[in-house]
Amino acid sequence: MMFKKIVIANRGDVAIRVQRACREMGIQTVAVHSTADSSAMHVRLADESVCIGPPASKESYLNIPAILSAAAISGADAIHPGVGFLSENPSFAQIVQDHGLTFIGPKPEHIKVMGDKIEAKKMALQLGIPCVPGSDGAITTKEEAVLVAKDIGFPVIVKAAAGGGGKGMQIAFSETELSNAIQLAQSEAEAAFGSGEVYIERYLANPRHIEIQIVGDKFGNVLHLGERDCSLQRRHQKILEETPSPALTKKVRENIGNLAASAMKKFGYESLGTIEFLHENGEFYFIEMNTRLQVEHPITEMVTGFDLVKTQIEISAGKPLKIRQNEVNINGHSIECRINAEDPDNFMPSPGKITDYHPPGGLGVRIDSGIYSGYEIPPYYDSLVSKLIVHGQSRKQCLARLRRALDEFVIGNIKTTISLHKRLLDSKNFVEGDYDIHWLEDHFLKP
Ligand code: MV4
């Protein structure tokens, strides 16, 4: 049975993205918001809204009892967690189910396995997904670490099992560096995640970050929808994403996509998922899997014409996928620029009142955003304020359209990263698609 009313446990552009899918499907929407977000666009656009707590995320967007209460008083039958916040919290997914509601996402067990990076890697290996050579599970002592490192060869990287997103990572080029790295990673992980469990991998020096979008239904049908190249990052924050990756051929894309899809079929995975790989010298190495909708999902939608959020909701309502793999076509090229309310020179957050707002438009231009003229950006949350997504028949046309759209874009009078994106378009490496995970930070942003 299709849902009648969905609570969207999120804010900003993502909450609006989910509302748009709901509206097109005839589903009522309930926004939740903190006291700092009373005048946010996601509240204005929803059919109903419920205030769930004070500004701090911990007390509002992460407040499970308050979100369940919002569902109860509004009579909703499902909860969509959006991106971030509670979207990859297996206990939340379970609690939602235990309250007779549907969690719009994968099964709690699958979220849990992928949340533990050691368990995720073991599962990936079992499913036939290639991984970076490394320790067989957790490492507890320096001696153990040295044995593994001597086997796989230096340099090695020490990672937190509870990590992801780069926290608690340490690189070691020698035996002496390794004992320090283990200790540092363990204490950093303990402080950040409450678990000091770490593991080791061979350190790949100059890979690209390539992720495969997959979608599975409750009937064992799994599709892949191509890849996204997310190598342009700063301090583990993505800046710009594109698809197809300039580094892959059609054949390579098909091979890794089919591998990812058949692995997820074996896993019994349902809903949207993203399998993250490092890609170096023609090889793919699994690093993590995200069991949720992603910030950069629009570029996949632009080249496939496939509504990922609508499909995600349909799958949770028990509907089968309507298309087969041979009906998935990658058409043209798409790029997403993350526009943050930040100083483009030092990336310091720059919240405040938006006095002027003129978003770009025209053929092949999409804006996913929750801002408007007169809106005051609160200082409590992520600084992403707008996603500019552009589509073109070729990468070249996509780049020309992106430059045109960035030139039209006015967000005054706060600092944003629009100028950074314009500068990127002037860079030879970017225009030629010649970049890896370190290029932006080590070359483009360095004086
Ligand atoms: C790595 C790596 C090199 N070798 N693993 C960073 C975040 C986390 N998701 C995985 N990360 C990395 N894992 C091995 N074996 C380099 C990184 C990495 C990185 C990965 C993707 C995008 C940007 C990055 C920036 C620095 C380091």
Coordinates of N, CA, C and O and ligand atoms in Angstrom, one line a residue, residues 117 121 132-133 155-159 163-167 169 171 199-210 230-238 276-278 280 285-288 290 436-438 441, ligand 1:
K117 N 32.9 -0.3 9.5 CA 33.7 -0.4 8.3 C 34.5 -1.7 8.2 O 34.8 -2.1 7.1
K121 N 33.7 -4.3 5.1 CA 34.8 -4.8 4.3 C 34.7 -6.4 4.2 O 34.9 -6.9 3.1
V132 N 40.7 -3.0 -0.8 CA 42.1 -2.7 -0.6 C 42.8 -3.8 0.2 O 42.2 -4.1 1.3
P133 N 43.9 -4.3 -0.2 CA 44.6 -5.3 0.7 C 44.8 -4.8 2.1 O 45.2 -3.6 2.2
P155 N 53.5 2.3 1.9 CA 52.8 2.9 3.1 C 51.5 2.2 3.4 O 50.9 1.7 2.5
V156 N 51.1 2.4 4.7 CA 49.7 1.8 5.0 C 48.9 2.9 5.7 O 49.4 4.0 6.1
I157 N 47.6 2.7 5.7 CA 46.7 3.7 6.3 C 46.0 3.0 7.5 O 45.5 1.8 7.3
V158 N 45.9 3.6 8.6 CA 45.1 3.1 9.8 C 43.8 3.8 9.8 O 43.8 5.0 9.7
K159 N 42.7 3.1 9.8 CA 41.4 3.6 9.8 C 40.5 3.2 11.0 O 40.7 2.1 11.5
G163 N 34.5 4.8 11.8 CA 34.8 6.0 11.1 C 34.0 6.2 9.8 O 32.8 5.9 9.8
G164 N 34.7 6.5 8.8 CA 34.1 6.9 7.5 C 34.2 8.4 7.5 O 34.3 9.1 8.5
G165 N 34.2 9.0 6.3 CA 34.4 10.4 6.2 C 35.7 11.0 6.6 O 35.9 12.1 6.8
G166 N 36.7 10.1 6.8 CA 38.1 10.5 7.0 C 38.5 10.7 8.5 O 39.7 11.0 8.7
K167 N 37.6 10.7 9.4 CA 38.0 10.9 10.8 C 38.8 9.7 11.4 O 38.4 8.6 11.1
M169 N 41.9 8.8 10.6 CA 42.8 8.1 9.7 C 44.2 8.6 9.9 O 44.5 9.7 10.2
I171 N 48.3 7.8 8.3 CA 49.2 7.2 7.2 C 50.5 6.9 7.8 O 51.1 7.8 8.6
Y199 N 41.6 -0.6 11.8 CA 42.1 -1.6 10.9 C 43.1 -1.0 10.0 O 43.3 0.2 9.9
I200 N 43.8 -1.8 9.2 CA 44.9 -1.3 8.3 C 44.7 -1.7 6.9 O 44.1 -2.8 6.6
E201 N 45.1 -0.8 6.0 CA 45.0 -1.1 4.5 C 46.3 -0.6 3.9 O 46.9 0.4 4.4
R202 N 46.6 -1.1 2.7 CA 47.7 -0.4 2.0 C 47.2 0.9 1.6 O 46.0 1.1 1.2
Y203 N 48.1 1.9 1.7 CA 47.7 3.3 1.3 C 47.8 3.5 -0.2 O 48.9 3.3 -0.7
L204 N 46.7 3.9 -0.8 CA 46.8 4.2 -2.2 C 47.1 5.7 -2.4 O 46.5 6.5 -1.8
A205 N 48.2 6.0 -3.1 CA 48.7 7.3 -3.2 C 47.9 8.3 -3.9 O 47.6 9.4 -3.5
N206 N 47.4 8.0 -5.1 CA 46.7 9.0 -6.0 C 45.5 8.4 -6.7 O 45.4 8.5 -7.9
P207 N 44.5 7.9 -5.9 CA 43.3 7.3 -6.5 C 42.3 8.4 -6.8 O 42.4 9.6 -6.4
R208 N 41.3 8.0 -7.6 CA 40.1 8.8 -7.7 C 39.0 8.2 -6.8 O 39.1 7.0 -6.5
H209 N 38.1 9.0 -6.3 CA 36.9 8.5 -5.6 C 35.8 8.3 -6.5 O 35.2 9.3 -7.0
I210 N 35.4 7.0 -6.8 CA 34.3 6.7 -7.7 C 33.3 5.9 -7.0 O 33.6 4.9 -6.3
C230 N 33.6 11.7 -7.4 CA 33.6 12.6 -6.2 C 35.0 12.9 -5.7 O 35.2 13.1 -4.5
S231 N 36.0 12.9 -6.6 CA 37.3 13.1 -6.2 C 37.6 14.6 -5.8 O 38.6 14.8 -5.1
L232 N 36.8 15.5 -6.2 CA 37.1 16.9 -5.8 C 36.5 17.2 -4.4 O 35.4 17.5 -4.2
Q233 N 37.4 17.0 -3.4 CA 37.0 17.2 -2.0 C 38.0 18.1 -1.3 O 39.2 18.2 -1.7
R234 N 37.6 18.7 -0.2 CA 38.5 19.4 0.7 C 38.2 18.9 2.1 O 37.0 19.1 2.6
R235 N 39.2 18.5 2.8 CA 39.0 17.9 4.2 C 37.8 17.0 4.3 O 36.9 17.1 5.1
H236 N 37.7 16.1 3.3 CA 36.7 15.1 3.2 C 35.3 15.7 3.0 O 34.3 15.0 3.2
Q237 N 35.2 16.9 2.6 CA 33.9 17.5 2.2 C 33.9 17.6 0.6 O 34.9 18.2 0.1
K238 N 32.9 17.0 0.0 CA 32.9 17.1 -1.5 C 32.5 18.5 -1.9 O 31.8 19.2 -1.2
E276 N 31.2 2.9 -2.5 CA 32.3 3.8 -2.7 C 33.6 3.0 -3.0 O 33.9 2.1 -2.3
F277 N 34.3 3.4 -4.1 CA 35.6 2.8 -4.4 C 36.7 3.8 -4.6 O 36.4 5.0 -4.9
L278 N 37.9 3.4 -4.3 CA 39.0 4.1 -4.8 C 39.4 3.5 -6.1 O 39.4 2.3 -6.2
E280 N 42.4 3.3 -9.0 CA 43.8 3.7 -9.3 C 44.4 2.6 -10.2 O 44.2 1.4 -10.0
Y285 N 38.9 -0.5 -5.7 CA 39.0 -1.0 -4.4 C 37.9 -0.5 -3.5 O 37.8 0.7 -3.3
F286 N 37.0 -1.4 -3.0 CA 35.9 -1.0 -2.2 C 36.4 -0.3 -0.9 O 37.4 -0.8 -0.3
I287 N 35.8 0.8 -0.5 CA 36.2 1.4 0.8 C 35.0 1.4 1.8 O 35.2 1.1 3.0
E288 N 33.9 1.8 1.3 CA 32.7 2.0 2.2 C 31.4 1.8 1.4 O 31.4 2.0 0.2
N290 N 27.4 3.5 1.5 CA 26.4 4.4 2.2 C 25.0 3.9 1.9 O 24.7 3.6 0.8
D436 N 42.8 13.9 -9.2 CA 42.6 12.8 -8.3 C 42.1 13.3 -6.9 O 41.8 14.5 -6.8
I437 N 42.0 12.5 -5.9 CA 41.5 13.0 -4.6 C 42.3 14.0 -3.9 O 41.9 14.7 -3.0
H438 N 43.6 14.2 -4.3 CA 44.4 15.2 -3.7 C 44.6 16.5 -4.5 O 45.1 17.4 -3.9
E441 N 43.0 20.0 -3.1 CA 43.7 20.5 -1.9 C 45.2 20.8 -2.1 O 45.7 21.9 -1.6
Ligands
MV4_1 C1 42.0 5.6 1.6 C2 42.9 6.4 1.0 C3 44.1 5.8 0.4 N1 44.3 4.5 0.6 N2 42.3 4.3 1.8 C4 39.2 9.2 3.1 C5 37.8 9.1 3.7 C6 37.4 7.7 3.7 N3 36.1 7.6 3.2 C7 38.4 7.0 2.9 N4 39.5 7.9 2.7 C8 40.6 7.5 2.1 N5 40.9 6.1 2.2 C9 43.4 3.8 1.3 N6 43.6 2.5 1.5 C10 42.7 7.8 0.8 C11 41.5 8.3 1.4 C12 41.3 9.7 1.1 C13 40.2 10.2 0.4 C14 39.3 9.3 -0.2 C15 38.3 9.8 -1.0 C16 38.2 11.2 -1.2 C17 39.1 12.0 -0.7 C18 40.1 11.6 0.1 C19 41.0 12.5 0.6 C20 42.0 12.0 1.4 C21 42.2 10.6 1.7

